[in-house]
Amino acid sequence: MCDEDINDLIDQVHHQNLHNGDDSNAAGLADYNTPLYPGSDNVSLMLSFDLIDVKCGLRILHEKIERVGYSDYYGFANPMTIVDSANCQNLEVRARNLADNLANRYTDDKLYLVPYLHEDHWMLIMINPSKNTAQWCNSFGGKPRRQAIDLTERALTEFHLKRGTIWNKNSLTWSVVDVPRQPGGSECALCVMRYMSIVVTSGQRVFAKKLENKQVYKRTHFSSEKEEWAQMFLERIVPMYVARR
């Protein structure tokens, strides 16, 4: 499948109101009963056309880690339940949702990959609750956003309350990862998917520079992510959508 075919498919998807009926929630993955792409009834939540891309990307990554036996190494958060918007849930609700994701199938030293959307820009938070660490990946660069810090701290507080463990937010260590930058103004979701894919296929719990030694991505670097996404959409999501029409 060439880039033109994939881009045409993505453009078509962005004008549909698609739902996925799989109700599994393995490894803290997204609740598949929620819309992959918000419709007119909740358009206020649709802060980015890339939401469906990210949720498909999470499913692809989950299946990858299942195949290679890394399901105890990594978990994922549902981006729809923690989306940062004045029209969405308040911080306490979003933090509780993230804490539930962290607690789902928890194992020591597990790394949770959290796609984070703020002001129409996707970033990635990688949280290791047992190590009290959070890694910040932003394709525009810069320090962690205050909103992301507050969300992570409150979620970890809730997580440790659930587990009955003692925790102090001052013990949380943040690190800014020097990830490759996006080539333009609209590739942030693709960057987040690529960062996650690099980490989970490496078996490591950090984004090491040796895993992706680039300063800035080119658009051609996203070909594999786009093709995997399109393949899943054609084989898994389109048939379910057609069956419901």
Backbone as numpy.savetxt, mean C-alpha at the origin, in Angstrom:
# Nx Ny Nz CAx CAy CAz Cx Cy Cz
2.05 -8.00 -23.93 1.20 -6.81 -23.93 2.09 -5.57 -23.93
1.87 -4.66 -24.87 2.70 -3.47 -24.97 2.19 -2.37 -24.05
3.04 -1.34 -23.84 2.67 -0.25 -22.95 1.39 0.45 -23.40
1.20 0.58 -24.72 0.00 1.25 -25.22 -1.25 0.49 -24.83
-1.20 -0.86 -24.94 -2.35 -1.68 -24.56 -2.65 -1.53 -23.07
-1.59 -1.56 -22.27 -1.76 -1.45 -20.82 -2.34 -0.10 -20.45
-1.82 0.97 -21.03 -2.31 2.31 -20.72 -3.77 2.48 -21.15
-4.15 1.88 -22.30 -5.54 1.94 -22.72 -6.44 1.24 -21.72
-5.98 0.08 -21.23 -6.76 -0.66 -20.25 -6.93 0.13 -18.97
-5.85 0.74 -18.49 -5.92 1.52 -17.26 -6.88 2.70 -17.43
-6.84 3.35 -18.58 -7.75 4.46 -18.83 -9.20 4.00 -18.78
-9.49 2.81 -19.31 -10.85 2.29 -19.28 -11.29 1.98 -17.86
-10.39 1.41 -17.07 -10.71 1.06 -15.69 -11.06 2.29 -14.88
-10.35 3.37 -15.12 -10.55 4.59 -14.35 -11.92 5.22 -14.58
-12.66 4.70 -15.54 -14.00 5.22 -15.79 -15.07 4.18 -15.44
-14.70 3.18 -14.69 -15.65 2.16 -14.26 -15.79 2.19 -12.75
-16.90 1.64 -12.25 -17.11 1.51 -10.81 -17.04 0.03 -10.48
-15.81 -0.44 -10.21 -15.56 -1.87 -10.10 -15.53 -2.32 -8.65
-16.05 -3.53 -8.41 -16.01 -4.13 -7.08 -15.40 -5.51 -7.21
-14.75 -5.92 -6.14 -14.15 -7.26 -6.10 -14.80 -8.02 -4.95
-15.34 -9.18 -5.20 -16.12 -9.87 -4.20 -15.35 -10.80 -3.30
-14.05 -10.96 -3.48 -13.26 -11.84 -2.62 -13.25 -11.29 -1.22
-13.68 -12.11 -0.24 -13.78 -11.59 1.12 -12.62 -12.01 2.00
-11.55 -12.51 1.41 -10.39 -12.90 2.21 -9.69 -11.67 2.75
-8.99 -11.85 3.86 -8.25 -10.74 4.46 -6.91 -11.23 4.95
-6.30 -12.12 4.18 -5.06 -12.76 4.60 -3.93 -11.76 4.70
-3.09 -11.98 5.69 -1.86 -11.20 5.88 -2.13 -9.72 6.04
-3.31 -9.37 6.54 -3.61 -7.96 6.74 -3.90 -7.23 5.45
-4.24 -7.97 4.40 -4.50 -7.33 3.12 -5.85 -6.66 3.15
-6.11 -5.86 2.11 -7.33 -5.07 2.05 -8.58 -5.95 2.11
-9.65 -5.38 2.69 -10.95 -6.03 2.68 -11.49 -5.94 1.26
-11.60 -7.07 0.58 -11.96 -7.05 -0.83 -13.45 -6.79 -1.05
-14.24 -6.66 0.03 -15.63 -6.28 -0.14 -15.77 -4.79 -0.36
-14.73 -4.01 -0.07 -14.78 -2.58 -0.34 -14.50 -2.34 -1.81
-15.03 -1.25 -2.38 -14.81 -1.00 -3.81 -13.33 -0.84 -4.12
-12.91 -1.46 -5.23 -11.56 -1.19 -5.71 -11.48 0.23 -6.23
-12.61 0.71 -6.73 -12.62 2.07 -7.26 -13.91 2.73 -6.80
-13.85 3.82 -6.02 -15.05 4.41 -5.47 -15.99 4.92 -6.55
-17.28 4.73 -6.32 -18.28 5.21 -7.26 -18.79 6.58 -6.86
-19.86 7.03 -7.52 -20.36 8.37 -7.29 -20.90 8.55 -5.88
-21.28 7.43 -5.21 -21.84 7.55 -3.88 -20.78 7.87 -2.83
-19.53 7.62 -3.11 -18.48 7.98 -2.16 -17.33 8.65 -2.88
-17.68 9.54 -3.82 -16.65 10.18 -4.63 -15.72 11.03 -3.78
-16.18 11.47 -2.59 -15.31 12.28 -1.74 -14.09 11.51 -1.27
-14.19 10.15 -1.27 -13.05 9.33 -0.86 -12.07 9.11 -2.00
-12.50 9.40 -3.22 -11.67 9.10 -4.38 -10.67 10.24 -4.60
-9.59 10.20 -3.81 -8.62 11.28 -3.88 -7.62 11.07 -5.00
-7.56 9.88 -5.56 -6.59 9.61 -6.62 -7.09 8.50 -7.51
-6.90 8.65 -8.82 -7.25 7.57 -9.74 -6.38 6.34 -9.49
-5.30 6.50 -8.75 -4.35 5.41 -8.55 -4.79 4.43 -7.48
-5.93 4.66 -6.82 -6.35 3.78 -5.74 -6.54 2.35 -6.21
-7.19 2.17 -7.34 -7.39 0.81 -7.85 -6.06 0.17 -8.20
-5.11 0.96 -8.72 -3.79 0.43 -9.04 -3.11 -0.10 -7.79
-3.17 0.66 -6.70 -2.51 0.28 -5.46 -3.14 -0.98 -4.87
-4.47 -1.06 -4.87 -5.12 -2.23 -4.30 -4.85 -3.48 -5.13
-4.83 -3.37 -6.44 -4.44 -4.51 -7.27 -2.99 -4.88 -7.00
-2.14 -3.86 -6.84 -0.74 -4.11 -6.54 -0.55 -4.86 -5.24
-1.36 -4.53 -4.22 -1.27 -5.24 -2.95 -1.63 -6.71 -3.10
-2.65 -6.98 -3.89 -3.03 -8.38 -4.10 -1.92 -9.14 -4.82
-1.34 -8.52 -5.82 -0.23 -9.17 -6.56 0.91 -9.49 -5.60
1.26 -8.52 -4.75 2.36 -8.74 -3.81 2.02 -9.82 -2.79
0.78 -9.84 -2.32 0.39 -10.88 -1.37 0.56 -12.27 -1.99
0.16 -12.42 -3.25 0.30 -13.72 -3.89 1.78 -14.07 -4.10
2.60 -13.06 -4.34 4.04 -13.31 -4.48 4.64 -13.85 -3.19
4.32 -13.21 -2.06 4.92 -13.66 -0.80 4.38 -15.02 -0.38
3.13 -15.33 -0.76 2.61 -16.65 -0.48 3.38 -17.71 -1.26
3.69 -17.41 -2.52 4.40 -18.37 -3.37 5.81 -18.66 -2.85
6.50 -17.64 -2.36 7.89 -17.84 -1.94 8.02 -18.11 -0.44
6.88 -18.20 0.27 6.91 -18.55 1.69 7.30 -17.40 2.62
7.01 -16.16 2.21 7.36 -15.00 3.02 6.16 -14.39 3.75
5.07 -15.14 3.88 3.86 -14.56 4.47 4.04 -14.20 5.94
5.01 -14.82 6.62 5.30 -14.45 8.01 6.26 -13.27 8.10
6.82 -12.87 6.97 7.76 -11.75 6.95 7.07 -10.42 6.74
5.95 -10.43 5.95 5.35 -9.17 5.51 3.84 -9.18 5.69
3.31 -8.00 5.97 1.87 -7.77 6.00 1.57 -6.47 5.29
0.28 -6.25 5.01 -0.12 -5.05 4.27 -1.30 -4.37 4.97
-1.45 -3.10 4.69 -2.58 -2.34 5.23 -3.51 -1.95 4.09
-4.80 -1.90 4.41 -5.80 -1.48 3.45 -5.76 0.03 3.31
-5.37 0.58 2.16 -5.24 2.03 2.04 -6.56 2.77 2.18
-7.69 2.12 1.85 -8.98 2.80 1.95 -9.37 3.09 3.40
-8.88 2.27 4.34 -9.30 2.44 5.74 -8.45 3.46 6.49
-7.35 3.92 5.87 -6.49 4.88 6.56 -6.28 6.13 5.72
-7.07 6.30 4.65 -6.87 7.44 3.76 -7.03 8.74 4.54
-6.14 9.68 4.28 -6.08 10.94 5.02 -6.90 11.99 4.29
-8.09 12.27 4.81 -8.96 13.25 4.18 -9.88 13.85 5.21
-10.18 15.13 5.05 -11.10 15.79 5.97 -12.50 15.21 5.85
-12.77 14.56 4.70 -14.08 13.98 4.47 -14.16 12.51 4.89
-13.05 11.99 5.43 -13.01 10.59 5.81 -13.07 10.47 7.33
-12.77 9.28 7.85 -12.81 9.06 9.27 -11.79 9.95 9.99
-12.03 10.17 11.27 -11.06 10.96 12.02 -9.81 10.13 12.30
-8.82 10.78 12.89 -7.52 10.13 13.09 -7.64 8.90 13.97
-8.47 8.96 15.01 -8.60 7.82 15.92 -9.13 6.58 15.20
-10.11 6.79 14.32 -10.68 5.65 13.58 -9.65 5.08 12.62
-8.94 5.94 11.92 -7.93 5.46 10.97 -6.80 4.75 11.69
-6.41 5.26 12.85 -5.35 4.60 13.62 -5.80 3.24 14.12
-7.06 3.14 14.52 -7.58 1.85 14.96 -7.63 0.86 13.81
-7.99 1.34 12.63 -7.99 0.46 11.45 -6.59 -0.04 11.14
-5.61 0.84 11.22 -4.23 0.42 10.96 -3.75 -0.55 12.03
-4.11 -0.30 13.28 -3.73 -1.22 14.36 -4.31 -2.61 14.12
-5.55 -2.68 13.63 -6.15 -3.98 13.31 -5.36 -4.69 12.22
-4.89 -3.95 11.22 -4.05 -4.55 10.18 -2.74 -5.08 10.76
-2.14 -4.32 11.67 -0.87 -4.75 12.27 -1.06 -6.01 13.12
-2.22 -6.12 13.76 -2.46 -7.26 14.65 -2.86 -8.52 13.90
-3.26 -8.36 12.64 -3.74 -9.51 11.87 -2.58 -10.43 11.49
-2.65 -11.67 11.97 -1.61 -12.68 11.70 -0.22 -12.15 12.07
-0.14 -11.50 13.22 1.13 -10.90 13.66 2.15 -11.98 14.00
3.39 -11.75 13.59 4.53 -12.56 14.02 5.68 -11.60 14.35
6.57 -12.03 15.24 7.71 -11.18 15.61 8.54 -10.84 14.38
9.00 -9.60 14.34 9.88 -9.09 13.27 9.18 -9.01 11.92
7.85 -9.00 11.94 7.10 -8.86 10.68 7.11 -7.41 10.25
7.30 -7.19 8.95 7.31 -5.85 8.39 5.98 -5.59 7.70
5.33 -4.49 8.08 4.04 -4.12 7.49 4.24 -2.96 6.51
3.76 -3.16 5.30 3.89 -2.15 4.25 2.56 -1.40 4.14
2.64 -0.09 4.34 1.44 0.73 4.47 1.44 1.82 3.39
0.73 1.63 2.28 0.60 2.71 1.30 -0.19 3.86 1.94
0.36 5.05 1.86 -0.24 6.19 2.57 -0.51 7.32 1.58
-1.75 7.76 1.52 -2.17 8.80 0.60 -2.45 10.09 1.36
-1.77 11.17 0.95 -1.99 12.48 1.58 -1.86 13.56 0.52
-2.90 14.38 0.41 -2.90 15.48 -0.56 -2.58 14.98 -1.97
-3.27 13.92 -2.36 -3.17 13.35 -3.71 -1.78 12.79 -4.04
-1.02 12.45 -3.02 0.32 11.89 -3.26 0.49 10.61 -2.45
0.89 9.53 -3.14 1.12 8.25 -2.47 2.54 8.16 -1.95
2.66 7.69 -0.71 3.94 7.43 -0.07 3.86 6.06 0.60
4.94 5.62 1.16 4.97 4.29 1.79 5.57 4.38 3.18
4.86 3.79 4.15 5.39 3.63 5.51 5.62 2.14 5.73
6.81 1.77 6.17 7.11 0.37 6.48 7.34 0.27 8.00
6.45 -0.46 8.66 6.43 -0.50 10.13 6.81 -1.89 10.61
7.74 -1.95 11.56 8.09 -3.20 12.23 7.78 -3.02 13.71
6.59 -3.47 14.16 6.18 -3.24 15.55 7.12 -3.83 16.58
7.68 -5.01 16.31 8.54 -5.65 17.31 9.88 -4.94 17.46
10.32 -4.24 16.41 11.57 -3.49 16.45 11.37 -2.02 16.77
10.09 -1.57 16.83 9.77 -0.17 17.06 10.42 0.74 16.01
10.31 0.32 14.75 10.89 1.12 13.67 9.83 1.43 12.62
10.02 2.57 11.97 9.18 2.97 10.84 10.08 3.57 9.77
9.95 3.06 8.55 10.74 3.56 7.43 9.83 4.37 6.51
10.31 5.53 6.09 9.52 6.46 5.29 10.07 6.51 3.87
9.20 6.20 2.89 9.59 6.19 1.49 8.71 7.17 0.72
9.33 8.22 0.19 8.59 9.25 -0.52 9.30 9.53 -1.85
8.60 9.33 -2.95 9.22 9.51 -4.27 9.50 10.97 -4.59
9.04 11.89 -3.76 9.41 13.30 -3.88 10.52 13.69 -2.90
10.89 12.75 -2.01 11.89 13.03 -0.99 11.26 13.74 0.21
12.09 14.06 1.19 11.60 14.80 2.34 11.37 13.94 3.56
11.17 14.61 4.70 10.96 13.94 5.97 9.52 13.42 6.08
9.27 12.51 7.04 7.90 12.01 7.23 6.92 13.14 7.50
5.74 13.06 6.92 4.70 14.04 7.14 4.20 13.92 8.58
3.85 15.06 9.16 3.36 15.06 10.53 2.13 14.17 10.68
1.25 14.21 9.67 0.03 13.39 9.71 0.36 11.90 9.72
1.40 11.51 8.97 1.80 10.10 8.93 2.41 9.67 10.26
3.17 10.56 10.87 3.76 10.26 12.18 2.67 10.06 13.23
1.69 10.97 13.24 0.60 10.87 14.21 -0.19 9.57 14.02
-0.48 9.24 12.75 -1.22 8.01 12.47 -0.45 6.78 12.94
0.84 6.73 12.64 1.66 5.57 13.01 1.78 5.44 14.52
2.02 6.54 15.21 2.16 6.50 16.67 0.87 6.04 17.35
-0.24 6.58 16.90 -1.52 6.19 17.50 -1.87 4.74 17.18
-1.56 4.31 15.97 -1.83 2.93 15.60 -0.99 1.96 16.43
0.28 2.28 16.64 1.13 1.41 17.45 0.71 1.41 18.91
0.25 2.54 19.39 -0.28 2.59 20.77 -1.47 1.64 20.91
-2.39 1.71 19.95 -3.56 0.83 19.96 -3.14 -0.63 19.80
-2.17 -0.88 18.93 -1.67 -2.24 18.69 -1.12 -2.85 19.97
-0.30 -2.09 20.69 0.29 -2.63 21.92 -0.73 -2.77 23.04
-1.74 -1.91 23.05 -2.82 -2.08 24.02 -3.55 -3.40 23.78
-3.79 -3.71 22.52 -4.46 -4.97 22.17 -3.64 -6.17 22.62
-2.32 -6.05 22.52 -1.45 -7.17 22.86 -1.05 -7.18 24.33
-1.39 -6.12 25.05 -1.03 -6.05 26.46 0.44 -5.84 26.71
1.11 -5.21 25.76 2.54 -4.95 25.89 2.79 -3.47 26.19
3.87 -3.20 26.87 4.22 -1.83 27.24 4.93 -1.17 26.06
4.50 0.05 25.76 5.10 0.76 24.63 5.04 2.26 24.87
6.08 2.94 24.46 6.14 4.39 24.57 6.45 4.94 23.18
5.66 5.90 22.74 5.85 6.41 21.38 7.23 7.03 21.18
7.85 7.45 22.26 9.20 8.02 22.14 10.24 6.98 21.76
9.87 5.70 21.89 10.81 4.63 21.53 10.77 4.31 20.03
9.81 4.88 19.31 9.69 4.62 17.88 10.80 5.35 17.11
11.53 4.61 16.30 12.62 5.17 15.51 12.20 5.29 14.04
12.24 6.51 13.53 11.94 6.75 12.13 13.23 6.85 11.31
13.18 6.32 10.10 14.30 6.50 9.17 13.74 6.90 7.81
14.44 7.81 7.15 14.04 8.25 5.82 14.85 7.47 4.80
14.16 6.72 3.96 14.83 5.86 2.98 15.10 6.67 1.71
16.30 6.57 1.21 16.68 7.27 -0.01 16.23 6.46 -1.22
14.92 6.52 -1.47 14.36 5.75 -2.58 14.51 6.52 -3.89
14.47 5.80 -5.02 14.50 6.50 -6.32 13.31 7.43 -6.46
13.52 8.57 -7.10 12.47 9.56 -7.27 11.61 9.23 -8.50
10.40 9.76 -8.50 9.51 9.57 -9.65 9.91 10.50 -10.78
9.70 10.08 -12.02 10.19 10.87 -13.16 9.34 12.10 -13.47
8.08 12.09 -13.08 7.20 13.21 -13.40 6.31 13.54 -12.22
5.08 13.98 -12.52 4.19 14.39 -11.45 3.05 13.43 -11.17
3.04 12.26 -11.81 1.88 11.37 -11.67 2.23 9.90 -11.44
3.47 9.60 -11.08 3.89 8.20 -10.95 4.04 7.73 -9.50
3.50 8.47 -8.55 3.75 8.13 -7.14 3.21 6.75 -6.77
2.02 6.38 -7.27 1.47 5.06 -6.95 2.32 3.95 -7.53
2.80 4.13 -8.75 3.69 3.13 -9.36 4.98 3.00 -8.57
5.50 4.13 -8.08 6.71 4.08 -7.25 6.47 3.28 -5.98
5.35 3.52 -5.31 5.03 2.80 -4.08 4.93 1.31 -4.35
4.26 0.93 -5.43 4.16 -0.49 -5.77 5.53 -1.10 -6.05
6.39 -0.34 -6.72 7.72 -0.87 -7.02 8.56 -0.99 -5.75
8.49 0.00 -4.87 9.22 -0.10 -3.60 8.81 -1.37 -2.85
7.50 -1.59 -2.75 7.01 -2.76 -2.02 7.45 -4.06 -2.68
7.37 -4.10 -4.00 7.76 -5.31 -4.72 9.23 -5.63 -4.50
10.07 -4.62 -4.53 11.51 -4.82 -4.33 11.79 -5.41 -2.96
11.12 -4.89 -1.95 11.35 -5.36 -0.58 10.86 -6.80 -0.40
9.62 -7.07 -0.79 9.05 -8.39 -0.49 9.69 -9.51 -1.30
10.21 -9.19 -2.49 10.87 -10.24 -3.28 12.32 -10.45 -2.84
12.85 -9.52 -2.03 14.23 -9.66 -1.55 14.31 -10.49 -0.28
13.20 -10.60 0.44 13.22 -11.30 1.72 13.81 -10.47 2.84
14.10 -9.19 2.56 14.67 -8.30 3.58 13.58 -7.42 4.18
13.91 -6.80 5.30 12.94 -5.96 6.00 13.33 -4.48 5.97
14.22 -4.16 5.06 14.59 -2.76 4.85 14.71 -2.54 3.35
14.56 -1.29 2.93 14.78 -0.95 1.53 16.24 -0.54 1.40
17.08 -1.49 1.04 18.51 -1.22 0.92 18.82 -0.65 -0.46
19.76 0.28 -0.50 20.11 0.92 -1.77 20.59 -0.09 -2.79
21.21 -1.15 -2.33 21.72 -2.16 -3.27 20.58 -2.89 -3.99
19.36 -2.82 -3.42 18.23 -3.48 -4.06 17.73 -2.72 -5.28
17.92 -1.40 -5.28 17.45 -0.57 -6.39 18.37 0.65 -6.49
19.48 0.49 -7.18 20.51 1.53 -7.22 20.22 2.53 -8.34
19.16 3.31 -8.15 18.79 4.34 -9.12 18.49 5.63 -8.37
18.78 6.76 -8.99 18.45 8.05 -8.39 17.04 8.48 -8.79
16.71 8.30 -10.06 15.40 8.68 -10.58 14.92 7.58 -11.51
13.67 7.17 -11.36 13.11 6.18 -12.27 12.85 6.80 -13.64
12.87 5.94 -14.65 12.34 6.29 -15.96 10.97 5.63 -16.07
10.14 6.14 -16.93 8.80 5.56 -17.07 8.86 4.10 -17.51
9.90 3.73 -18.23 10.02 2.34 -18.68 10.29 1.38 -17.52
10.73 1.89 -16.38 11.01 1.03 -15.23 9.73 0.43 -14.64
8.58 0.98 -15.01 7.32 0.51 -14.43 6.60 -0.50 -15.31
7.24 -0.93 -16.37 6.56 -1.82 -17.32 6.10 -3.12 -16.65
6.94 -3.72 -15.81 6.56 -4.99 -15.19 5.40 -4.82 -14.23
5.38 -3.72 -13.45 4.28 -3.48 -12.53 2.97 -3.29 -13.30
3.04 -2.53 -14.39 1.83 -2.27 -15.17 1.32 -3.54 -15.84
2.24 -4.38 -16.30 1.81 -5.61 -16.97 1.21 -6.59 -15.97
1.81 -6.71 -14.79 1.25 -7.59 -13.76 -0.15 -7.13 -13.38
-0.29 -5.82 -13.21 -1.58 -5.25 -12.83 -2.62 -5.55 -13.91
-2.27 -5.32 -15.17 -3.21 -5.54 -16.27 -3.60 -7.01 -16.38
-2.62 -7.90 -16.17 -2.89 -9.33 -16.24 -3.89 -9.74 -15.17
-3.69 -9.25 -13.94 -4.63 -9.59 -12.87 -6.01 -9.04 -13.17
-6.04 -7.80 -13.66 -7.33 -7.19 -13.95 -8.09 -7.99 -15.01
-7.41 -8.39 -16.07 -8.07 -9.11 -17.15 -8.54 -10.50 -16.71
-7.70 -11.20 -15.92 -8.00 -12.58 -15.58 -8.90 -12.73 -14.37
-8.85 -11.76 -13.43 -9.53 -11.96 -12.15 -10.67 -10.99 -11.91
-10.49 -9.74 -12.31 -11.45 -8.72 -11.92 -12.52 -8.51 -13.00
-12.11 -8.46 -14.26 -13.09 -8.26 -15.33 -14.17 -9.35 -15.31
-13.83 -10.65 -15.18 -14.88 -11.68 -15.18 -15.90 -11.48 -14.05
-15.42 -11.06 -12.85 -16.35 -10.84 -11.73 -17.25 -9.64 -12.01
-16.67 -8.61 -12.61 -17.47 -7.42 -12.93 -18.53 -7.74 -13.97
-18.14 -8.49 -15.02 -19.08 -8.85 -16.07 -20.20 -9.72 -15.51
-19.85 -10.64 -14.61 -20.84 -11.54 -14.04 -21.90 -10.81 -13.22
-21.56 -9.63 -12.72 -22.50 -8.87 -11.89 -23.35 -7.91 -12.69
-23.05 -7.75 -13.96 -23.83 -6.81 -14.78 -25.21 -7.36 -15.07
